Tab-separated table of C-alpha atoms (C1' of nucleotides) in Angstrom:
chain	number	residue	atom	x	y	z
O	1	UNK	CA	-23.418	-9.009	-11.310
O	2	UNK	CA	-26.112	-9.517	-13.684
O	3	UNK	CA	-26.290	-5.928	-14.684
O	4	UNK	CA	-22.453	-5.032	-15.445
O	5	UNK	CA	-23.430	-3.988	-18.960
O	6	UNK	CA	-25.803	-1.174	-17.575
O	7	UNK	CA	-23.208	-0.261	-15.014
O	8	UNK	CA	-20.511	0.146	-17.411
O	9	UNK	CA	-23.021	2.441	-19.013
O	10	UNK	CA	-23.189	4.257	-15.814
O	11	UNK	CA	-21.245	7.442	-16.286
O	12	UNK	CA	-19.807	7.993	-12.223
O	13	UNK	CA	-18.686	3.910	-12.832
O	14	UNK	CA	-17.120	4.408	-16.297
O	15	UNK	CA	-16.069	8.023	-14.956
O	16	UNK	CA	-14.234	6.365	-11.972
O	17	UNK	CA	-12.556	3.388	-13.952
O	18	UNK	CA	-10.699	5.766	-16.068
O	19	UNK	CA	-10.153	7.907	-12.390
O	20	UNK	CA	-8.085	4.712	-11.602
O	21	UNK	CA	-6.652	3.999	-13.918
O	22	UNK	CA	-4.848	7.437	-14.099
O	23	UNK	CA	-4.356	7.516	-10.708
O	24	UNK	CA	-2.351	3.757	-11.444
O	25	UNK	CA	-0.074	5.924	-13.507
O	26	UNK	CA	1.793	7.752	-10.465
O	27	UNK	CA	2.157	4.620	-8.348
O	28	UNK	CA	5.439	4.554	-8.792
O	29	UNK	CA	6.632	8.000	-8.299
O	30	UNK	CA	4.435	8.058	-5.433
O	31	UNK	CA	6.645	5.617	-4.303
O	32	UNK	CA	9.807	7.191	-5.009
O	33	UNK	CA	8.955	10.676	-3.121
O	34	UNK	CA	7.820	8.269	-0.120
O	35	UNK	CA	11.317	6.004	-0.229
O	36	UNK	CA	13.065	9.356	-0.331
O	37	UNK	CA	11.762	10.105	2.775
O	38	UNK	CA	12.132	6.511	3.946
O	39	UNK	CA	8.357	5.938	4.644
O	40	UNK	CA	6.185	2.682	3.190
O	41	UNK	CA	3.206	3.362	2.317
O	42	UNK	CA	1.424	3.056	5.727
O	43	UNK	CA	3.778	5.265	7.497
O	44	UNK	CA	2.884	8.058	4.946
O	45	UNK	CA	-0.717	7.034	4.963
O	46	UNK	CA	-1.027	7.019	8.565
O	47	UNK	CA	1.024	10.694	8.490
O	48	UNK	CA	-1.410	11.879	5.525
O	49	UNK	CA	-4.540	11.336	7.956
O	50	UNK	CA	-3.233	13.548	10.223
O	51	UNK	CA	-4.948	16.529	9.511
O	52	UNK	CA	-6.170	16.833	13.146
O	53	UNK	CA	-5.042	14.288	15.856
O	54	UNK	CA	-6.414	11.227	15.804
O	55	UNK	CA	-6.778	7.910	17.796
O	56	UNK	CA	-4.310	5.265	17.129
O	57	UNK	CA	-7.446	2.824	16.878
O	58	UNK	CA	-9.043	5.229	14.293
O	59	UNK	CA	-5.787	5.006	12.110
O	60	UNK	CA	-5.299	1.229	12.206
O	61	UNK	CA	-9.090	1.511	10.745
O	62	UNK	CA	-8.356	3.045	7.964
O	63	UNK	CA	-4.966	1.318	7.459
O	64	UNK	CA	-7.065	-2.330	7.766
O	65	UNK	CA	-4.364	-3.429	10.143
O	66	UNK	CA	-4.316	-4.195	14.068
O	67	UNK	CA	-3.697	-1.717	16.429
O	68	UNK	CA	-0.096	-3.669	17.341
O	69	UNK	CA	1.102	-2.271	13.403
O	70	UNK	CA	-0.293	1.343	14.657
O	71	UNK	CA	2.145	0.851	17.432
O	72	UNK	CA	5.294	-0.205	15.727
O	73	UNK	CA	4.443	2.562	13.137
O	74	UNK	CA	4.037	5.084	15.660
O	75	UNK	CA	7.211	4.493	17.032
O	76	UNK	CA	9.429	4.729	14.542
O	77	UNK	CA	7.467	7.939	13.227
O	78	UNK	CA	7.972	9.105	16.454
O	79	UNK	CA	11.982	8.105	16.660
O	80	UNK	CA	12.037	10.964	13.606
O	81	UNK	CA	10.263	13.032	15.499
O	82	UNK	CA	7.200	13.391	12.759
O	83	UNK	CA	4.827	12.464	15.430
O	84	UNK	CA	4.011	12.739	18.992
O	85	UNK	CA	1.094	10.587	21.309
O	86	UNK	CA	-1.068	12.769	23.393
O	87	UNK	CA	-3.321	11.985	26.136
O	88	UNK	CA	-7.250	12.089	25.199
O	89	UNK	CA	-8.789	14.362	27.798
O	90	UNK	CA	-12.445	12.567	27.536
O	91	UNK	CA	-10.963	9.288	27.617
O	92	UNK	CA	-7.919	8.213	29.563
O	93	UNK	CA	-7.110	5.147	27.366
O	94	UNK	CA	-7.066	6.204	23.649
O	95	UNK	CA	-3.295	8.742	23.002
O	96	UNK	CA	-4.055	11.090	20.204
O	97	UNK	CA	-1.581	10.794	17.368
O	98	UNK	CA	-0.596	14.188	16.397
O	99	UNK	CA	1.938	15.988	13.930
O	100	UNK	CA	4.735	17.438	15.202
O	101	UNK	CA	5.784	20.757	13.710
O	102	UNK	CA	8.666	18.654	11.548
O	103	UNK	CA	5.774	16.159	10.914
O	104	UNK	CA	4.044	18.968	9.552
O	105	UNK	CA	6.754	20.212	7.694
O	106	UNK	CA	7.732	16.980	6.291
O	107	UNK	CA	4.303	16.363	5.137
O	108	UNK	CA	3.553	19.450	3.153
O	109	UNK	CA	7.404	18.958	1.662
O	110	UNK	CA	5.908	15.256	0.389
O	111	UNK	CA	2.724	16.464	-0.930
O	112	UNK	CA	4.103	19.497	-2.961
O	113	UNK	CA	6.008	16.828	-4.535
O	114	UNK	CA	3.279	14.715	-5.179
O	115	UNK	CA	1.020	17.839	-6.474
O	116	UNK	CA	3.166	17.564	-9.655
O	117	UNK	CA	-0.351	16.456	-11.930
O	118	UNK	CA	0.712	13.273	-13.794
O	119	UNK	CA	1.169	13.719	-17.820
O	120	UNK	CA	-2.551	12.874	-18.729
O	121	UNK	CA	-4.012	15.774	-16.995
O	122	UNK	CA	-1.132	17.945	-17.831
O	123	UNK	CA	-1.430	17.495	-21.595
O	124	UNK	CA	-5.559	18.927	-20.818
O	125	UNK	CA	-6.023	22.336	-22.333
O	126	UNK	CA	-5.883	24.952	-19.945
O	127	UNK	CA	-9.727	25.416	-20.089
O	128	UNK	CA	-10.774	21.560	-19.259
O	129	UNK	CA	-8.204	21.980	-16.343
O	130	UNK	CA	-9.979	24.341	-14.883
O	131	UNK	CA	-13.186	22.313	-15.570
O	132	UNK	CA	-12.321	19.257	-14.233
O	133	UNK	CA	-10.858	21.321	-10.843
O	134	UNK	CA	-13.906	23.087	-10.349
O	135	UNK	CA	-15.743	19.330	-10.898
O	136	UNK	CA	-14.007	17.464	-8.621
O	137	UNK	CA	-14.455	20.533	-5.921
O	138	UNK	CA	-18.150	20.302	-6.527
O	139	UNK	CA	-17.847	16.203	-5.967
O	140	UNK	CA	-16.123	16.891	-2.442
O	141	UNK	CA	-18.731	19.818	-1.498
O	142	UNK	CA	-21.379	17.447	-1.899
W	1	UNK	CA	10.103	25.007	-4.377
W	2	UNK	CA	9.936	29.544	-4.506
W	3	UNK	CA	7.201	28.986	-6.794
W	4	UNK	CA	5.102	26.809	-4.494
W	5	UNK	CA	2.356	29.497	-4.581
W	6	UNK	CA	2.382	29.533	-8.547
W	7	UNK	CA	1.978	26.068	-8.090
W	8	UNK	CA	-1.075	26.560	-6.328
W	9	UNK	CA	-3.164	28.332	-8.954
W	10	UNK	CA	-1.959	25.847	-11.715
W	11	UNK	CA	-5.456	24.434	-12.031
W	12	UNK	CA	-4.042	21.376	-13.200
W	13	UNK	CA	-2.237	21.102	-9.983
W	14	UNK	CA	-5.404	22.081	-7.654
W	15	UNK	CA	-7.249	19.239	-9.812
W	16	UNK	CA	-4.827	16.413	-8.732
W	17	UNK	CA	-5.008	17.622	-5.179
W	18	UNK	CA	-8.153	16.990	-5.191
W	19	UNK	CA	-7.872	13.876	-7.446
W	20	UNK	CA	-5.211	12.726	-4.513
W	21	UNK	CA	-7.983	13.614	-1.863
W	22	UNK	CA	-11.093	11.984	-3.757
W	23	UNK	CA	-8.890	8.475	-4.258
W	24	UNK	CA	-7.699	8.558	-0.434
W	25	UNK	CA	-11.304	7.985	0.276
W	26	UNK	CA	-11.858	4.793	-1.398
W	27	UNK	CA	-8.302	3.265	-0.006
W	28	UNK	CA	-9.830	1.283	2.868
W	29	UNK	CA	-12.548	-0.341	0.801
W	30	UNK	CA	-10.108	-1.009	-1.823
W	31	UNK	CA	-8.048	-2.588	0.984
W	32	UNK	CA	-11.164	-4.799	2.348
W	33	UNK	CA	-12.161	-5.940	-1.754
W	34	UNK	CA	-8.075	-7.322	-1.956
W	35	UNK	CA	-8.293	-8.263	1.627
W	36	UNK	CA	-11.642	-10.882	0.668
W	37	UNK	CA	-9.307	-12.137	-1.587
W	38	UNK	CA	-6.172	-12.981	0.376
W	39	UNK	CA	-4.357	-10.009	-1.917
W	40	UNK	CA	-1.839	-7.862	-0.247
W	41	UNK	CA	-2.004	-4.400	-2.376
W	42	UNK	CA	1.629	-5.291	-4.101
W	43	UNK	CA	0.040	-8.883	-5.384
W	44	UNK	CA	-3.111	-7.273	-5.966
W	45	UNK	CA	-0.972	-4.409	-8.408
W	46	UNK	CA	1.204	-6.913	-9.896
W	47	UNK	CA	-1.990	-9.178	-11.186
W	48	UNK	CA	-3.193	-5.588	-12.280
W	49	UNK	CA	-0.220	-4.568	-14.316
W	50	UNK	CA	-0.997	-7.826	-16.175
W	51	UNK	CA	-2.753	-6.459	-19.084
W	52	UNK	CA	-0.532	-8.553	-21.431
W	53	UNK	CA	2.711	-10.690	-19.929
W	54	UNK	CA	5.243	-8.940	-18.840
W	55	UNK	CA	8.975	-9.545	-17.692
W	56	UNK	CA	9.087	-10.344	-14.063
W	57	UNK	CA	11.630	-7.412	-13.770
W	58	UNK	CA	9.458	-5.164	-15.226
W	59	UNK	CA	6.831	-5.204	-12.157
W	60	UNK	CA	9.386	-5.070	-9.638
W	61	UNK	CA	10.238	-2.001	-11.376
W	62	UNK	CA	6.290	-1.002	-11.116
W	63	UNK	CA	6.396	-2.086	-8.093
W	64	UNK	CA	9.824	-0.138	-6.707
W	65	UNK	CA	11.023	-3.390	-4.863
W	66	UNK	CA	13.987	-5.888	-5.601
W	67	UNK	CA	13.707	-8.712	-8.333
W	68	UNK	CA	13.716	-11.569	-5.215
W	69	UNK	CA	10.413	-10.196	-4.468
W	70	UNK	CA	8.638	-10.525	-7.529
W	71	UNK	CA	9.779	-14.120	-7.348
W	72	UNK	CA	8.403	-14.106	-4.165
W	73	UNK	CA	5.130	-12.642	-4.532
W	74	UNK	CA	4.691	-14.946	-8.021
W	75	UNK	CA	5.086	-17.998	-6.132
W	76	UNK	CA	2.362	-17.093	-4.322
W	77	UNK	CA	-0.048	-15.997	-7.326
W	78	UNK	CA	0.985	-19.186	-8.935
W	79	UNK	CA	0.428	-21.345	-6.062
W	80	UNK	CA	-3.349	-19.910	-6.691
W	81	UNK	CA	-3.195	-20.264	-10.048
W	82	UNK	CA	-3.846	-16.745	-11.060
W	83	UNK	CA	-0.417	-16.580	-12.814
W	84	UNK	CA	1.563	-18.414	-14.532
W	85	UNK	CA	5.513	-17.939	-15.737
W	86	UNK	CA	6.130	-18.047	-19.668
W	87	UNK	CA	9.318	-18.333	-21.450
W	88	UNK	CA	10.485	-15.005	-23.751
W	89	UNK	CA	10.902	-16.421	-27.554
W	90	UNK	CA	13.264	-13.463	-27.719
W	91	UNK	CA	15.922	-13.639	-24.645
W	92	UNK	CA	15.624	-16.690	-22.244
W	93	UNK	CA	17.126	-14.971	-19.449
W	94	UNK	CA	13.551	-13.278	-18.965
W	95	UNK	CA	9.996	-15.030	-17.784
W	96	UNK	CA	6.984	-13.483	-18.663
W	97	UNK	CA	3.898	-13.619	-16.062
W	98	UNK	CA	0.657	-14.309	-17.569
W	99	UNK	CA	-2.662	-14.436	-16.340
W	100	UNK	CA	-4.120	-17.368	-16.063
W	101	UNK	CA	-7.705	-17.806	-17.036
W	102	UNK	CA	-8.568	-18.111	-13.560
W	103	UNK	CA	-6.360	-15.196	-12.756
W	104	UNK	CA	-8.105	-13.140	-15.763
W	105	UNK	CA	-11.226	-13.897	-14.080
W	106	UNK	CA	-11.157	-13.062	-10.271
W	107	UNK	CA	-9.258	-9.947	-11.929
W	108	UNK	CA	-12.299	-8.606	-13.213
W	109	UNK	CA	-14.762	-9.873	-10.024
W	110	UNK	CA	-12.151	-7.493	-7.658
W	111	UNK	CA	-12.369	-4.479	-10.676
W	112	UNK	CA	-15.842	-4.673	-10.902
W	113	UNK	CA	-16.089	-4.228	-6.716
W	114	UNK	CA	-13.798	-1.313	-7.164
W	115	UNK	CA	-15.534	0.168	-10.191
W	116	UNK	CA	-17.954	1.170	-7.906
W	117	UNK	CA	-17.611	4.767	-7.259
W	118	UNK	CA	-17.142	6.525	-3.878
W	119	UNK	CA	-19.685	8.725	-2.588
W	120	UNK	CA	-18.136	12.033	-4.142
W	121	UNK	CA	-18.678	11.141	-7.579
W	122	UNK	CA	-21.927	9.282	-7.229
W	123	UNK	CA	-23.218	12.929	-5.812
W	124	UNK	CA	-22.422	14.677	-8.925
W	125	UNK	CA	-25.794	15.275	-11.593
W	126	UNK	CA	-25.505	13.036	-14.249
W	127	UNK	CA	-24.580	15.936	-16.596
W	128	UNK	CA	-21.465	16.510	-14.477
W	129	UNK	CA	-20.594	13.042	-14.423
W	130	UNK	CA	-20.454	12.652	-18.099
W	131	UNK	CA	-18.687	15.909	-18.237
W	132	UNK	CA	-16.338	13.893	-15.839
W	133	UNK	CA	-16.010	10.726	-17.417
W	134	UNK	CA	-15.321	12.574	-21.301
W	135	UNK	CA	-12.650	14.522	-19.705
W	136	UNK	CA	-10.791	11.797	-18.086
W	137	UNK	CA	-11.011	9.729	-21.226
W	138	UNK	CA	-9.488	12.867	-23.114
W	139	UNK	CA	-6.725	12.828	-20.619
W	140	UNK	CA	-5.893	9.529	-21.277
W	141	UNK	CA	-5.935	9.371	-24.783
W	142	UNK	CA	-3.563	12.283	-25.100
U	1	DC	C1'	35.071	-16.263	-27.906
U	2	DA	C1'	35.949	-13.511	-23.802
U	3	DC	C1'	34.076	-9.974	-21.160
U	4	DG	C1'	30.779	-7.297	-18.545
U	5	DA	C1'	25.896	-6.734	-17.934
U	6	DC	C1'	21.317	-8.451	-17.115
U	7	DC	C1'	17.712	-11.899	-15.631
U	8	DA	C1'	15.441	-14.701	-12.114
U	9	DT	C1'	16.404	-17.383	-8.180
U	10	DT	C1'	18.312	-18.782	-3.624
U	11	DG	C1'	19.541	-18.104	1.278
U	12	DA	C1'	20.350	-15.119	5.189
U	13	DA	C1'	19.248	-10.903	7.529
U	14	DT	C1'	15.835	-7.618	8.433
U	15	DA	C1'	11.428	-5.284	8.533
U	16	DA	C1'	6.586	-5.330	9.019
U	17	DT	C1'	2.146	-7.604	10.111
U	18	DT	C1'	-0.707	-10.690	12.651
U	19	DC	C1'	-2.250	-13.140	16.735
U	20	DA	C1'	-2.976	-13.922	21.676
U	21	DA	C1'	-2.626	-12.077	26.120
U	22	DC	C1'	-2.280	-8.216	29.427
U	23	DG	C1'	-3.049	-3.907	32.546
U	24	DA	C1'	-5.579	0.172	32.576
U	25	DT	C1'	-9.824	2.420	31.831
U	26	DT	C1'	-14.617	3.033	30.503
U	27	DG	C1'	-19.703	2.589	30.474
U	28	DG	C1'	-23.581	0.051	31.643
U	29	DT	C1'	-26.219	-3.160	34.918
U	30	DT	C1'	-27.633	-4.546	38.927
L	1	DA	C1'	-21.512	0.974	45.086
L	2	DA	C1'	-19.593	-2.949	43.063
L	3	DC	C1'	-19.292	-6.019	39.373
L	4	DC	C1'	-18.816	-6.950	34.234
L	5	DA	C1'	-18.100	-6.910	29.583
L	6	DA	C1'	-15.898	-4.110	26.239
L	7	DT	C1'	-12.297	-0.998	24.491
L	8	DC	C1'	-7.603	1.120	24.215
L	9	DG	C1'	-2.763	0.709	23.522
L	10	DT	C1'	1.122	-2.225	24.438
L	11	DT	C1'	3.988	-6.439	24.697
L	12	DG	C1'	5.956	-10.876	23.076
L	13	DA	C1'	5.900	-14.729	19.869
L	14	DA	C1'	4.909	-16.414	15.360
L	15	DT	C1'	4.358	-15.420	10.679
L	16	DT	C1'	4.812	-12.996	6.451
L	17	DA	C1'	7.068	-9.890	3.404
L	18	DT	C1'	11.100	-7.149	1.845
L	19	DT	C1'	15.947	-6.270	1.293
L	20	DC	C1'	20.698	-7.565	0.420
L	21	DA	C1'	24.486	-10.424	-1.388
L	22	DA	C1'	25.745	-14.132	-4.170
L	23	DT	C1'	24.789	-17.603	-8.047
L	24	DG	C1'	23.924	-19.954	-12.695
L	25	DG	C1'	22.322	-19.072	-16.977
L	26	DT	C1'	21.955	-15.972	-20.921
L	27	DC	C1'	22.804	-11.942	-23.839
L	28	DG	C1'	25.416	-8.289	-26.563
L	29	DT	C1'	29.540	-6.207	-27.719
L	30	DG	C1'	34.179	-5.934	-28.751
DNA sequence: CACGACCATTGAATAATTCAACGATTGGTT
DNA sequence: AACCAATCGTTGAATTATTCAATGGTCGTG
């Protein structure tokens, strides 16, 4: 608290304030390509974590909400038929959240919607594209 | 949709993946800093859309939901005092929300917990992150 | 000045989240 | 082996948040 002024000197710090603040700018068409699909946020969070199956205690983590939401979410991603719950072969009380093929589908239809880079890094010369791609990939390597 | 695989080598488009990937990290923390202060994320991105007043139906349009719950969702920031409704010189039919000082100030206490950068970026060298942090500023001054 | 359109609000219906309690299962302790 | 506390997902009730339809007040245009 006492040292704001030398973190706002702090490159990663002033790096990621301007990272959210850009990120703010496709909030709403986030939004849209969700309500298309008539998900809320946490139904297409939930979906997005999906990328192998996962305990329905381990998704109301990251969602920050009890494990009752994870099961009224569940269901109605399940009534669509984007997800299915599968028994945990180590441990007989956790079910295993897991896309469905359509799930699948679905998802990669959303996110190649939501791939479409917002105006501020589209108006980037070609060149500092490619820069800031291969920066970020080195940030997720770590 | 045919040129999905285009798409792909855009390297504007592979940077916002992975812009998309880097900010889905930080979601639950974001969710616990609004969470210490009793902010569901649609209050918490109304008070941050607050840069200067704006028209009540403007954030519900931020905000993709119906004009009854702005009104909603300001009764609550006002009941805390972070907000406050202003008439509009111009057309009276419109109220303008307004941070309150109060408001302006636990505003910056909950951006100064989320300035803190995830894990990603605080792995890059220093060089990089500067590289980082000029590039991003480019892209928003376009 | 009459008309349709827009703004914020209200009230009712609905959706989504939280809270407390439960049955089933697990792992650890004795 | 037999308890015991802890965890998992679910249920039901209470609460909170969002949507939908209707309203009073205001605006701009004809």
């Amino acid at each position: 608290m006492a040292d704001t002024a030398t973190n706002r000197r702090d490159p990663a710090t002033e790096a990621w304030e301007l990272f959210m603040e850009i990120f703010g700018e496709v909030r709403p068409r986030m939004l849209d390509v969700q309500a298309d699909y008539g998900l809320k946020p946490p139904q297409f969070f939930a979906l997005n974590a999906l990328d192998e199956p996962q305990p329905m205690s381990h998704i109301a983590d990251m969602l920050r909400c009890d494990r009752s939401a994870v099961t009224w979410i569940t269901d109605r991603l399940e009534e669509r038929g984007y997800v299915e719950r599968r028994a945990d072969e180590s441990d007989r009380r956790v079910k295993l959240l897991a896309l469905t093929d359509e799930g699948q589908r679905v998802r990669e239809e959303i996110r190649a919607q939501l791939a479409l880079p917002p105006d501020s890094i589209a108006s980037l010369s070609r060149a500092d594209q490619r820069t800031l791609r291969d920066l970020l990939r080195k940030a997720l390597e770590r």
